[in-house]
Coordinates of C-alpha atoms in Angstrom, one line a residue:
M1 CA 13.0 28.4 -155.6
N2 CA 14.1 32.0 -156.0
I3 CA 12.1 35.0 -157.0
F4 CA 12.6 34.1 -160.6
G5 CA 11.0 30.7 -160.4
R6 CA 14.3 28.7 -160.6
H7 CA 15.7 26.0 -158.3
V8 CA 18.5 27.1 -156.1
P9 CA 21.2 24.5 -155.2
G10 CA 21.3 23.4 -151.7
T11 CA 17.6 23.2 -151.5
R12 CA 16.0 19.8 -150.6
Q13 CA 14.2 19.5 -153.9
H14 CA 17.3 20.3 -155.9
D15 CA 19.3 17.8 -154.1
S16 CA 16.8 15.1 -154.6
R17 CA 16.6 15.7 -158.3
E18 CA 20.4 15.7 -158.7
R19 CA 20.7 12.5 -156.8
N20 CA 18.1 10.8 -159.0
R21 CA 19.9 12.0 -162.1
R22 CA 23.2 10.5 -161.1
E23 CA 21.7 7.2 -160.1
A24 CA 20.0 6.9 -163.5
S25 CA 23.2 7.8 -165.3
R26 CA 25.1 5.2 -163.3
A27 CA 22.5 2.5 -164.0
A28 CA 22.7 3.2 -167.6
N29 CA 26.5 3.0 -167.6
N30 CA 26.5 -0.3 -165.6
R31 CA 24.3 -2.4 -167.9
P32 CA 26.7 -2.8 -170.9
R33 CA 29.8 -3.1 -168.6
A34 CA 28.3 -6.2 -166.9
R35 CA 27.8 -7.8 -170.2
S36 CA 31.5 -7.1 -171.1
Q37 CA 32.8 -8.5 -167.8
Q38 CA 30.8 -11.7 -168.4
F39 CA 32.3 -12.0 -171.8
D40 CA 35.9 -11.6 -170.5
L41 CA 35.5 -14.3 -167.8
R42 CA 34.4 -16.9 -170.3
R43 CA 37.3 -16.2 -172.6
R44 CA 39.8 -16.3 -169.7
L45 CA 38.4 -19.7 -168.6
M46 CA 38.8 -21.1 -172.1
L47 CA 42.3 -19.7 -172.3
V48 CA 43.3 -21.3 -169.0
G49 CA 41.7 -24.6 -169.9
G50 CA 43.4 -24.7 -173.2
T51 CA 46.7 -23.9 -171.6
L52 CA 46.3 -26.7 -169.1
A53 CA 45.3 -29.1 -171.9
L54 CA 48.3 -28.2 -173.9
C55 CA 50.6 -28.6 -170.8
S56 CA 49.0 -32.0 -170.1
A57 CA 49.4 -33.1 -173.6
A58 CA 53.0 -32.0 -173.5
L59 CA 53.6 -33.9 -170.3
L60 CA 51.9 -37.0 -171.7
A61 CA 54.0 -36.8 -174.8
R62 CA 57.2 -36.3 -172.8
A63 CA 56.3 -39.3 -170.5
L64 CA 55.6 -41.4 -173.6
D65 CA 58.9 -40.4 -175.1
L66 CA 60.8 -41.1 -171.9
Q67 CA 59.2 -44.4 -171.0
V68 CA 58.3 -45.9 -174.4
I69 CA 60.0 -44.3 -177.3
D70 CA 63.4 -43.1 -176.0
N71 CA 63.7 -44.9 -172.6
E72 CA 67.2 -46.4 -172.9
F73 CA 69.1 -43.5 -171.4
Y74 CA 67.1 -43.4 -168.1
Q75 CA 67.0 -47.2 -167.9
R76 CA 70.8 -47.2 -168.1
Q77 CA 71.0 -44.5 -165.5
G78 CA 68.7 -46.4 -163.2
A79 CA 70.4 -49.7 -163.8
A80 CA 73.8 -48.1 -163.1
R81 CA 72.5 -47.2 -159.6
F82 CA 70.7 -50.3 -158.6
L83 CA 71.1 -53.2 -161.1
R84 CA 74.2 -55.3 -160.9
E85 CA 75.5 -58.3 -162.7
I86 CA 77.3 -60.6 -160.1
P87 CA 79.2 -63.8 -160.7
I88 CA 77.8 -67.2 -159.6
A89 CA 80.7 -69.1 -158.0
T90 CA 81.3 -72.7 -159.3
S91 CA 83.2 -75.4 -157.5
R92 CA 86.5 -76.7 -158.8
G93 CA 86.6 -80.3 -159.8
M94 CA 87.7 -82.9 -157.3
I95 CA 91.1 -84.7 -157.6
T96 CA 91.2 -88.3 -156.5
D97 CA 93.8 -91.0 -156.5
R98 CA 93.5 -94.1 -158.6
N99 CA 91.2 -95.8 -156.1
G100 CA 88.8 -92.8 -155.8
E101 CA 90.2 -91.4 -152.5
P102 CA 89.9 -87.6 -152.4
L103 CA 93.2 -85.7 -152.8
A104 CA 91.8 -82.2 -153.4
V105 CA 88.3 -80.9 -152.8
S106 CA 86.6 -77.5 -152.8
S107 CA 84.5 -76.4 -149.8
P108 CA 82.0 -73.5 -149.9
V109 CA 83.2 -70.4 -148.0
E110 CA 82.1 -66.7 -147.7
S111 CA 83.9 -63.6 -148.7
I112 CA 83.1 -60.3 -147.0
W113 CA 83.1 -57.2 -149.2
G114 CA 82.2 -53.6 -148.8
N115 CA 81.2 -50.4 -150.6
P116 CA 83.8 -47.8 -149.6
Q117 CA 81.5 -44.9 -150.5
E118 CA 78.9 -46.1 -148.0
L119 CA 81.3 -47.1 -145.3
L120 CA 83.1 -43.8 -145.4
K121 CA 79.7 -42.1 -144.7
A122 CA 79.5 -43.8 -141.4
P123 CA 83.0 -43.6 -139.9
Q124 CA 81.6 -44.2 -136.4
R125 CA 80.9 -47.8 -137.4
L126 CA 84.5 -48.5 -138.7
P127 CA 86.0 -49.5 -135.3
Q128 CA 83.2 -52.1 -134.8
L129 CA 83.9 -53.4 -138.4
A130 CA 87.6 -53.6 -137.9
E131 CA 87.2 -55.5 -134.7
A132 CA 84.9 -58.0 -136.4
L133 CA 87.4 -58.4 -139.2
A134 CA 90.3 -58.8 -136.8
M135 CA 92.0 -56.0 -138.7
P136 CA 93.7 -52.8 -137.4
L137 CA 91.5 -49.8 -137.7
D138 CA 94.1 -47.7 -139.4
E139 CA 94.7 -50.4 -142.0
L140 CA 90.9 -50.6 -142.7
S141 CA 90.6 -46.8 -142.9
R142 CA 93.6 -46.6 -145.3
R143 CA 92.2 -49.3 -147.6
L144 CA 88.8 -47.6 -147.8
S145 CA 90.3 -44.2 -148.4
Q146 CA 92.4 -45.6 -151.2
R147 CA 89.3 -46.9 -152.9
A148 CA 87.0 -44.1 -151.9
D149 CA 85.8 -43.6 -155.6
K150 CA 85.0 -47.3 -155.9
E151 CA 81.9 -49.3 -155.0
F152 CA 83.5 -52.6 -154.2
I153 CA 86.4 -53.9 -152.1
Y154 CA 87.1 -57.2 -150.5
L155 CA 87.4 -56.9 -146.8
K156 CA 88.0 -60.6 -145.9
R157 CA 88.0 -63.5 -148.2
R158 CA 87.3 -67.2 -147.9
I159 CA 86.2 -67.4 -144.3
N160 CA 83.8 -69.8 -142.5
P161 CA 80.1 -69.1 -143.2
D162 CA 79.5 -68.8 -139.4
E163 CA 82.2 -66.2 -139.1
A164 CA 80.7 -64.3 -142.1
H165 CA 77.2 -64.4 -140.5
K166 CA 78.5 -62.8 -137.3
I167 CA 80.0 -59.9 -139.3
L168 CA 76.9 -59.4 -141.4
S169 CA 74.7 -59.5 -138.2
L170 CA 76.3 -56.1 -137.2
D171 CA 74.2 -54.6 -139.9
I172 CA 76.9 -52.1 -140.9
P173 CA 75.9 -50.1 -144.1
G174 CA 77.9 -51.1 -147.2
V175 CA 79.0 -54.5 -145.9
A176 CA 77.8 -57.7 -147.7
S177 CA 79.1 -61.2 -148.6
Q178 CA 79.3 -63.5 -151.5
R179 CA 79.8 -67.3 -152.0
E180 CA 83.2 -68.6 -153.0
Y181 CA 85.1 -71.9 -152.8
R182 CA 88.3 -72.8 -151.0
R183 CA 90.6 -75.7 -152.0
F184 CA 91.4 -78.3 -149.3
Y185 CA 94.0 -81.0 -149.5
P186 CA 93.3 -83.9 -147.1
Q187 CA 96.7 -85.6 -147.6
G188 CA 98.6 -82.4 -146.7
E189 CA 102.4 -82.5 -147.2
A190 CA 102.5 -86.1 -148.6
M191 CA 100.8 -85.0 -151.9
A192 CA 102.0 -81.3 -152.0
H193 CA 104.4 -81.5 -154.9
V194 CA 102.3 -83.6 -157.1
L195 CA 99.1 -81.6 -156.6
G196 CA 100.5 -78.1 -156.2
F197 CA 98.0 -75.5 -155.0
T198 CA 95.6 -72.8 -156.0
N199 CA 95.6 -69.0 -155.3
I200 CA 93.0 -66.8 -153.6
D201 CA 90.9 -66.8 -156.8
D202 CA 91.0 -70.6 -157.0
R203 CA 93.3 -70.7 -160.0
G204 CA 96.0 -73.4 -160.2
Q205 CA 99.5 -72.1 -159.4
E206 CA 101.7 -75.2 -159.2
G207 CA 101.7 -78.9 -160.0
L208 CA 98.7 -80.7 -161.5
E209 CA 96.4 -78.0 -160.3
L210 CA 98.2 -75.7 -162.8
A211 CA 98.6 -78.3 -165.5
F212 CA 94.9 -79.2 -165.6
D213 CA 93.6 -75.8 -164.5
D214 CA 91.2 -75.4 -167.4
W215 CA 89.7 -78.9 -166.9
L216 CA 89.3 -78.5 -163.2
R217 CA 88.2 -74.8 -163.0
G218 CA 84.9 -74.9 -164.8
T219 CA 83.0 -71.8 -165.9
P220 CA 81.5 -69.4 -163.4
G221 CA 77.9 -68.2 -164.0
A222 CA 76.4 -64.8 -163.8
K223 CA 73.1 -63.2 -162.8
R224 CA 71.5 -59.8 -162.7
V225 CA 70.2 -58.5 -159.3
I226 CA 68.9 -55.3 -157.8
R227 CA 70.8 -54.2 -154.8
D228 CA 69.8 -51.6 -152.3
R229 CA 72.1 -48.8 -151.1
R230 CA 73.6 -51.1 -148.5
G231 CA 74.6 -53.7 -151.1
R232 CA 71.9 -56.2 -150.2
I233 CA 70.2 -58.2 -152.9
V234 CA 66.6 -57.0 -153.1
E235 CA 65.6 -59.0 -156.2
N236 CA 67.0 -61.6 -158.6
V237 CA 66.3 -60.1 -162.1
D238 CA 67.7 -62.5 -164.6
L239 CA 70.0 -65.5 -165.0
V240 CA 72.7 -64.4 -167.5
R241 CA 74.7 -67.5 -167.6
A242 CA 74.4 -70.8 -165.7
A243 CA 77.5 -71.9 -163.8
Q244 CA 79.3 -75.0 -165.1
P245 CA 81.2 -76.9 -162.4
G246 CA 84.7 -78.1 -163.0
H247 CA 85.5 -81.7 -164.1
D248 CA 86.9 -84.3 -161.7
L249 CA 90.4 -85.7 -162.3
T250 CA 91.5 -89.2 -161.4
L251 CA 95.3 -89.5 -160.9
S252 CA 97.5 -92.5 -161.3
I253 CA 98.8 -91.9 -157.8
D254 CA 98.1 -94.5 -155.2
R255 CA 97.8 -92.5 -151.9
R256 CA 98.9 -95.6 -149.9
I257 CA 102.2 -96.0 -151.8
Q258 CA 102.6 -92.2 -151.8
Y259 CA 102.3 -92.1 -148.0
L260 CA 104.9 -95.0 -147.7
A261 CA 107.3 -93.2 -149.9
H262 CA 106.8 -89.9 -148.0
R263 CA 107.3 -91.5 -144.6
E264 CA 110.4 -93.5 -145.6
L265 CA 112.1 -90.7 -147.5
R266 CA 111.5 -88.3 -144.6
N267 CA 113.0 -90.8 -142.2
A268 CA 116.1 -91.2 -144.4
I269 CA 116.5 -87.4 -144.7
N270 CA 116.4 -87.0 -140.9
Q271 CA 118.6 -90.0 -140.2
F272 CA 121.4 -89.0 -142.5
G273 CA 121.1 -85.2 -142.1
A274 CA 120.5 -84.7 -145.9
S275 CA 119.4 -81.3 -147.3
S276 CA 116.8 -82.7 -149.7
G277 CA 115.6 -85.9 -151.5
S278 CA 113.2 -87.3 -154.0
A279 CA 111.6 -90.6 -154.7
V280 CA 109.6 -91.8 -157.7
V281 CA 107.6 -95.0 -158.2
L282 CA 106.3 -96.0 -161.7
D283 CA 104.1 -98.8 -162.9
V284 CA 106.5 -100.6 -165.4
A285 CA 103.8 -101.8 -167.8
T286 CA 101.8 -98.5 -168.1
G287 CA 104.3 -95.8 -167.2
E288 CA 101.8 -94.5 -164.6
V289 CA 103.3 -92.5 -161.7
L290 CA 102.2 -94.3 -158.5
A291 CA 104.1 -92.1 -156.1
M292 CA 106.3 -89.0 -156.3
V293 CA 107.6 -87.3 -153.1
N294 CA 110.2 -84.7 -152.3
F295 CA 111.8 -83.1 -149.3
P296 CA 111.7 -80.4 -148.1
T297 CA 108.0 -80.2 -148.5
F298 CA 105.2 -77.8 -147.6
N299 CA 101.5 -77.8 -146.4
P300 CA 99.3 -76.9 -149.4
N301 CA 96.5 -75.9 -147.0
A302 CA 98.8 -73.1 -145.6
V303 CA 101.1 -72.2 -148.5
G304 CA 102.0 -68.8 -147.2
S305 CA 103.7 -70.3 -144.2
S306 CA 106.3 -72.2 -146.2
P307 CA 109.4 -70.9 -148.1
R308 CA 109.1 -70.6 -151.8
D309 CA 112.0 -73.0 -152.4
A310 CA 110.0 -75.8 -150.8
H311 CA 107.3 -75.7 -153.5
R312 CA 109.6 -77.1 -156.2
N313 CA 109.0 -80.6 -157.4
R314 CA 112.6 -81.7 -157.4
A315 CA 111.9 -85.1 -158.9
V316 CA 110.8 -83.3 -162.1
T317 CA 112.6 -79.9 -162.2
D318 CA 116.0 -80.4 -160.6
L319 CA 119.0 -81.9 -162.4
F320 CA 121.6 -84.1 -160.9
E321 CA 124.5 -86.2 -162.3
P322 CA 123.2 -89.8 -162.2
G323 CA 126.4 -91.4 -160.9
S324 CA 126.6 -95.2 -161.2
T325 CA 122.9 -95.6 -162.0
M326 CA 124.2 -94.9 -165.5
K327 CA 126.3 -98.1 -165.7
P328 CA 123.4 -100.5 -166.7
L329 CA 122.8 -98.3 -169.7
T330 CA 126.4 -98.3 -170.6
V331 CA 126.6 -102.1 -170.5
A332 CA 123.3 -102.4 -172.4
A333 CA 124.7 -100.2 -175.2
A334 CA 127.7 -102.4 -175.5
L335 CA 125.7 -105.6 -175.5
E336 CA 123.4 -104.3 -178.2
A337 CA 126.4 -103.2 -180.3
G338 CA 127.9 -106.6 -179.9
V339 CA 131.2 -105.4 -178.6
I340 CA 130.9 -107.3 -175.3
T341 CA 129.1 -110.3 -174.0
P342 CA 127.9 -111.1 -170.4
T343 CA 131.1 -113.1 -169.9
S344 CA 133.6 -110.6 -171.3
L345 CA 136.5 -109.9 -168.9
F346 CA 137.9 -106.5 -167.9
N347 CA 141.1 -106.0 -165.9
T348 CA 140.4 -103.1 -163.6
S349 CA 143.8 -103.3 -161.8
P350 CA 145.3 -101.4 -160.1
G351 CA 141.9 -99.7 -159.4
S352 CA 142.4 -96.7 -161.7
I353 CA 142.7 -95.8 -165.3
A354 CA 143.9 -92.7 -167.2
N355 CA 141.2 -90.4 -168.5
G356 CA 142.9 -87.6 -170.4
R357 CA 144.2 -85.2 -167.7
Y358 CA 142.3 -87.1 -165.0
R359 CA 142.2 -90.5 -163.7
T360 CA 139.1 -92.7 -163.2
T361 CA 139.3 -94.7 -159.9
D362 CA 137.4 -97.3 -158.0
T363 CA 136.9 -97.5 -154.3
H364 CA 138.9 -100.8 -154.4
N365 CA 141.1 -102.7 -156.7
Y366 CA 138.7 -105.3 -158.0
G367 CA 141.2 -107.0 -160.4
V368 CA 139.6 -108.9 -163.3
L369 CA 135.8 -108.6 -163.5
D370 CA 133.3 -110.0 -166.0
T371 CA 130.5 -107.8 -167.3
T372 CA 128.2 -108.8 -164.5
G373 CA 131.0 -108.0 -162.0
V374 CA 131.3 -104.5 -163.3
I375 CA 127.7 -103.8 -162.4
R376 CA 127.8 -105.9 -159.1
K377 CA 130.9 -104.1 -157.8
S378 CA 129.9 -100.8 -159.5
S379 CA 133.4 -100.4 -161.1
N380 CA 134.1 -97.0 -162.7
V381 CA 137.2 -98.5 -164.4
G382 CA 135.2 -101.4 -165.8
A383 CA 132.5 -99.0 -167.2
S384 CA 135.2 -96.9 -168.7
L385 CA 136.8 -99.9 -170.4
I386 CA 133.4 -100.9 -171.8
S387 CA 132.7 -97.4 -173.2
R388 CA 136.0 -97.4 -175.0
R389 CA 134.6 -100.1 -177.3
L390 CA 131.8 -97.9 -178.4
S391 CA 132.0 -94.9 -180.8
N392 CA 130.8 -91.6 -179.6
Q393 CA 127.8 -91.7 -181.9
Q394 CA 126.8 -95.2 -180.8
F395 CA 126.9 -94.2 -177.1
Y396 CA 125.0 -91.0 -177.7
D397 CA 122.2 -92.5 -179.8
F398 CA 121.6 -95.3 -177.4
V399 CA 121.4 -93.1 -174.3
S400 CA 119.2 -90.6 -176.1
R401 CA 116.7 -93.4 -176.9
F402 CA 116.1 -93.8 -173.2
G403 CA 115.1 -90.2 -172.9
Y404 CA 118.2 -88.5 -171.4
G405 CA 118.5 -85.0 -172.7
H406 CA 114.7 -84.8 -173.5
K407 CA 111.6 -84.2 -171.5
T408 CA 109.8 -87.4 -170.5
G409 CA 106.4 -86.2 -171.8
S410 CA 104.7 -86.4 -168.5
G411 CA 103.2 -82.9 -168.9
F412 CA 104.2 -81.8 -165.5
P413 CA 104.7 -78.0 -165.3
G414 CA 108.3 -77.0 -165.3
E415 CA 109.7 -80.4 -166.2
S416 CA 113.4 -80.3 -167.2
A417 CA 114.9 -82.0 -170.2
G418 CA 118.2 -82.6 -168.6
V419 CA 121.6 -82.0 -170.0
F420 CA 123.1 -84.5 -172.5
P421 CA 125.2 -82.7 -175.1
A422 CA 125.7 -84.0 -178.6
P423 CA 129.0 -85.7 -179.5
D424 CA 130.3 -82.6 -181.4
R425 CA 130.5 -80.9 -178.0
W426 CA 132.4 -83.6 -176.2
D427 CA 136.1 -83.5 -175.4
G428 CA 138.4 -86.5 -175.1
T429 CA 137.2 -87.5 -171.6
S430 CA 133.4 -87.0 -172.0
K431 CA 132.3 -90.4 -173.1
Q432 CA 134.4 -92.2 -170.5
T433 CA 133.1 -89.9 -167.8
M434 CA 129.5 -90.2 -168.9
S435 CA 129.8 -94.0 -168.8
Y436 CA 129.7 -93.9 -165.0
G437 CA 127.3 -91.0 -164.6
Y438 CA 129.2 -87.7 -164.8
A439 CA 129.2 -84.8 -167.4
L440 CA 125.5 -85.3 -167.9
S441 CA 122.5 -84.3 -165.8
V442 CA 119.0 -85.9 -165.5
T443 CA 116.0 -85.8 -163.2
P444 CA 114.9 -88.7 -160.9
L445 CA 111.8 -89.1 -163.1
Q446 CA 114.1 -89.7 -166.2
I447 CA 116.0 -92.4 -164.3
A448 CA 112.8 -94.1 -163.2
T449 CA 111.5 -94.0 -166.8
A450 CA 114.7 -95.4 -168.3
Y451 CA 114.7 -98.3 -165.7
A452 CA 111.0 -99.0 -166.4
A453 CA 112.0 -99.5 -170.1
L454 CA 114.6 -102.1 -169.0
G455 CA 111.9 -103.8 -166.9
N456 CA 109.3 -103.7 -169.7
G457 CA 111.3 -105.7 -172.2
G458 CA 112.9 -102.7 -173.9
M459 CA 109.6 -100.8 -174.4
L460 CA 109.8 -97.2 -173.2
T461 CA 106.4 -95.7 -172.1
P462 CA 106.3 -91.9 -171.3
P463 CA 105.2 -91.5 -167.7
S464 CA 101.7 -90.3 -166.9
F465 CA 100.0 -88.8 -163.9
I466 CA 96.5 -89.6 -165.1
K467 CA 94.9 -93.0 -164.5
G468 CA 94.3 -94.8 -167.8
Q469 CA 96.0 -92.1 -169.9
H470 CA 98.8 -94.1 -171.5
A471 CA 101.0 -92.8 -174.2
K472 CA 102.0 -95.3 -176.9
P473 CA 105.2 -97.2 -175.9
H474 CA 108.1 -97.6 -178.4
R475 CA 110.9 -100.0 -178.5
V476 CA 114.3 -98.9 -177.4
L477 CA 116.1 -102.2 -176.7
D478 CA 115.9 -105.8 -177.6
P479 CA 114.1 -108.0 -175.0
M480 CA 117.0 -110.4 -174.8
V481 CA 119.4 -107.7 -173.8
T482 CA 117.0 -106.4 -171.1
D483 CA 116.8 -109.9 -169.6
E484 CA 120.6 -110.1 -169.4
I485 CA 120.8 -106.6 -167.9
L486 CA 118.1 -107.4 -165.3
H487 CA 119.9 -110.5 -164.1
M488 CA 123.2 -108.6 -163.9
M489 CA 121.4 -106.0 -161.8
Q490 CA 119.9 -108.7 -159.6
T491 CA 123.4 -109.5 -158.3
V492 CA 123.7 -105.9 -156.9
T493 CA 121.1 -106.8 -154.2
E494 CA 122.5 -110.2 -153.4
P495 CA 125.4 -111.1 -151.1
G496 CA 128.6 -109.5 -152.6
G497 CA 126.7 -106.6 -154.2
T498 CA 126.6 -103.0 -153.2
A499 CA 122.9 -102.9 -152.2
T500 CA 122.1 -105.8 -150.0
R501 CA 119.9 -103.5 -147.9
A502 CA 117.5 -103.3 -150.9
A503 CA 116.8 -107.0 -150.8
I504 CA 113.2 -108.0 -150.2
L505 CA 112.3 -111.4 -148.8
G506 CA 110.4 -113.5 -151.3
Y507 CA 111.3 -111.3 -154.3
H508 CA 114.2 -111.0 -156.6
V509 CA 115.3 -107.3 -156.9
A510 CA 117.2 -105.8 -159.8
G511 CA 118.9 -102.5 -158.9
K512 CA 121.8 -100.2 -159.1
T513 CA 123.4 -98.0 -156.5
G514 CA 124.9 -94.6 -157.3
T515 CA 127.1 -92.2 -155.3
S516 CA 128.0 -89.1 -157.2
R517 CA 130.1 -86.2 -155.9
K518 CA 128.5 -82.8 -156.2
A519 CA 130.1 -80.3 -158.6
S520 CA 131.6 -77.2 -157.2
A521 CA 133.7 -74.3 -158.5
G522 CA 136.6 -75.8 -160.4
G523 CA 135.8 -79.5 -159.7
Y524 CA 134.0 -81.7 -157.3
S525 CA 133.5 -81.3 -153.6
R526 CA 133.3 -83.9 -150.8
R527 CA 129.6 -83.6 -150.8
Y528 CA 127.5 -86.5 -152.3
I529 CA 124.2 -87.6 -153.8
G530 CA 123.2 -91.2 -152.9
Y531 CA 121.0 -93.1 -155.4
F532 CA 119.3 -96.4 -155.6
A533 CA 117.3 -97.3 -158.7
G534 CA 115.6 -100.7 -158.9
L535 CA 112.9 -103.0 -160.4
V536 CA 110.9 -105.7 -158.6
P537 CA 110.1 -108.5 -159.1
V538 CA 112.8 -109.5 -161.6
E539 CA 110.9 -112.3 -163.3
N540 CA 108.0 -110.0 -164.2
P541 CA 108.9 -106.4 -163.1
R542 CA 105.9 -104.5 -161.8
F543 CA 107.5 -101.4 -160.2
S544 CA 110.4 -99.1 -161.1
M545 CA 111.6 -96.9 -158.2
V546 CA 114.3 -94.3 -157.8
V547 CA 115.4 -92.9 -154.5
M548 CA 117.7 -89.8 -154.4
V549 CA 119.2 -88.5 -151.1
N550 CA 121.0 -85.2 -151.7
D551 CA 123.9 -84.0 -149.6
P552 CA 123.8 -86.4 -146.6
D553 CA 126.2 -85.9 -143.8
P554 CA 129.3 -88.0 -144.7
A555 CA 129.8 -88.8 -141.0
K556 CA 126.5 -90.6 -140.9
G557 CA 126.7 -92.3 -144.3
Y558 CA 126.5 -91.1 -147.9
V559 CA 126.7 -94.0 -150.3
G560 CA 123.6 -95.0 -152.2
G561 CA 123.6 -98.5 -150.7
T562 CA 123.4 -97.1 -147.2
V563 CA 121.2 -94.0 -147.5
S564 CA 118.8 -94.8 -150.4
A565 CA 118.6 -98.6 -150.7
P566 CA 116.6 -99.1 -147.4
V567 CA 114.1 -96.6 -148.6
F568 CA 113.5 -98.6 -151.7
R569 CA 113.1 -101.8 -149.7
N570 CA 110.6 -100.4 -147.2
V571 CA 108.5 -98.8 -149.8
M572 CA 108.5 -101.7 -152.2
E573 CA 107.6 -104.2 -149.4
G574 CA 104.5 -102.3 -148.8
A575 CA 103.7 -101.7 -152.4
L576 CA 104.0 -105.4 -153.3
R577 CA 101.7 -106.3 -150.5
L578 CA 99.2 -103.6 -151.3
M579 CA 99.1 -104.5 -155.0
D580 CA 99.0 -108.2 -154.2
V581 CA 102.1 -109.0 -156.4
A582 CA 103.1 -112.7 -156.3
P583 CA 106.6 -113.5 -155.0
D584 CA 109.1 -114.8 -157.4
D585 CA 111.6 -116.2 -154.9
L586 CA 109.6 -118.8 -152.9
D587 CA 112.7 -120.7 -151.9
A588 CA 114.2 -117.8 -150.0
W589 CA 110.8 -117.1 -148.4
L590 CA 110.4 -120.8 -147.3
A591 CA 113.9 -120.9 -146.0
A592 CA 113.3 -117.8 -143.9
Q593 CA 110.0 -119.1 -142.6
A594 CA 111.7 -122.4 -141.7
E595 CA 114.6 -120.6 -139.9
A596 CA 112.2 -118.4 -138.0
E597 CA 110.1 -121.5 -137.0
A598 CA 113.2 -123.4 -135.9
K599 CA 114.3 -120.5 -133.7
R600 CA 110.9 -120.2 -132.1
R601 CA 110.7 -124.0 -131.4
K602 CA 114.2 -124.0 -130.1
A603 CA 113.4 -121.2 -127.7
S604 CA 110.3 -123.1 -126.6
G605 CA 112.2 -126.4 -126.3
H606 CA 110.4 -128.3 -129.1
A607 CA 112.1 -130.1 -132.1
A608 CA 111.8 -128.4 -135.5
P609 CA 109.5 -130.1 -137.9
P610 CA 110.6 -131.0 -141.5
L611 CA 110.9 -128.1 -143.9
A612 CA 108.1 -129.4 -146.1
S613 CA 105.5 -128.9 -143.4
N614 CA 106.2 -125.1 -143.6
T615 CA 104.5 -125.0 -147.0
A616 CA 101.2 -125.1 -145.2
S617 CA 101.9 -121.6 -143.9
I618 CA 102.2 -120.2 -147.5
P619 CA 99.0 -118.4 -148.6
A620 CA 97.2 -120.4 -151.3
A621 CA 96.9 -117.3 -153.5
A622 CA 100.7 -116.7 -153.4
T623 CA 101.5 -120.2 -154.4
A624 CA 98.9 -120.2 -157.1
R625 CA 100.4 -117.0 -158.6
A626 CA 104.1 -117.9 -158.1
P627 CA 106.1 -118.7 -161.2
Q628 CA 107.0 -122.4 -161.7

């Protein structure tokens, strides 16, 4: 304190008072600020909680919108990445012959496929994959690069399941397999032209596989699955559509007769150096095709290894001038018109006759022939003289009734109608030339169908490849005329006829040879087509068969009686036995048996027994069925 009684700053008392004052002031100021800070914290907590609640509500609302209310878009996006609809393969229907023997069956196989996008991400695995696929690496890389924007590509199709398992066991990303079916043909080349074949997708491409593709193929199924990124199925989600297997098909073909025809035609083609050939066997009563073969042929189990030209069913698609197989129809037309009788005589001397600018000739001068002799000797001159007694319209109408110039109605793909022009397009030589098989074209199936009508009492039945599927027959000729024609044709296979090599022991055979020259630029060449068309047995014809051998080597033989008739005999001998057809010529059969027995006994030094004793060797069933 100074002299005036006041406190002086810097003194201890003054400092203490000043400090007390400031502390009191600070305490006073702190009391309301604490209350304010407590109030701000509560408000802030409420604000933060409300904000979080609003955010949670917004998230819940958005989740509800995405997953419940408007979920289609994201479901589509998810499904596009992992959900797939894949086909369920179905087996193609089996094809069997008339006896139930399998001709075409489908076997399960595997197809390897890949995802190019996944495979290209692992290029270091491509050499291993190429080796497993037996494919050059550069080819595999090129194929994947070309489909780099795709998710599916076939790598190897229709392989053995064991081979597919080996490839999958490599565990290469983007590689998977799927079940398919492959067509297999147990009879191989023998049935190739009738059945045809299927392509890599099991669709019919030729033959009956094509004609009945809708019936055989069935309907593939479909299912939804979830795949992982490697293409493996993780879960089966849903069955979209059940697979419907294809229907089986029973053909009229008898594989035993088919094999006989295939073997004998092949032997004839090789023996006579021919370029091609066809053979057709029909059931006379029903029109069913029992056999149909062609050469050259191919293996339907390995179609790619054969030339395209070999796939053609020549018996149905190719056209040929029928040659002398036309003469029985010419004679039948004249008999029906009443302008000739079986005993009418025709002077064929000197072995040729004028035909406009040309001359019609025979191989020999046969002199005077009756109607039967015209057929037995196959006289072109005699057929020409007979045709002159018919008007153009009579001849045309008659031949048209037998199906020439029209499709047979078999339903076989690519069937030709033939060429048989109307009379208003004929010139002065047409009818005479047609009477012995030139200036018109037909298929081997058309000839077989026409001859079947002769054997069926004048009732023409369209041919069929399906067992039991018979078209309604219609009459084209009086039965009395067909009987006369058949017995005339029978003389062709008997001594003095042009087709003795077609004779069958124990059976009467009615037939007709044909040897036509092949057309070339400006005329006809020295190349030939050899035919034989026949019916057996004559008393009750069961089979109609046509054999055509195209372009045989003339140095080895070219006439129908030499190149084609033996094929007919060998096939029909087997067919008659297989079908258990009773003989209609027991006398000839007994005589042959007796002669053979006599030779055997003579060789052994024993006397021959009476002929009657040989009847004991005749099967009881044969004698019971034999006509009296």
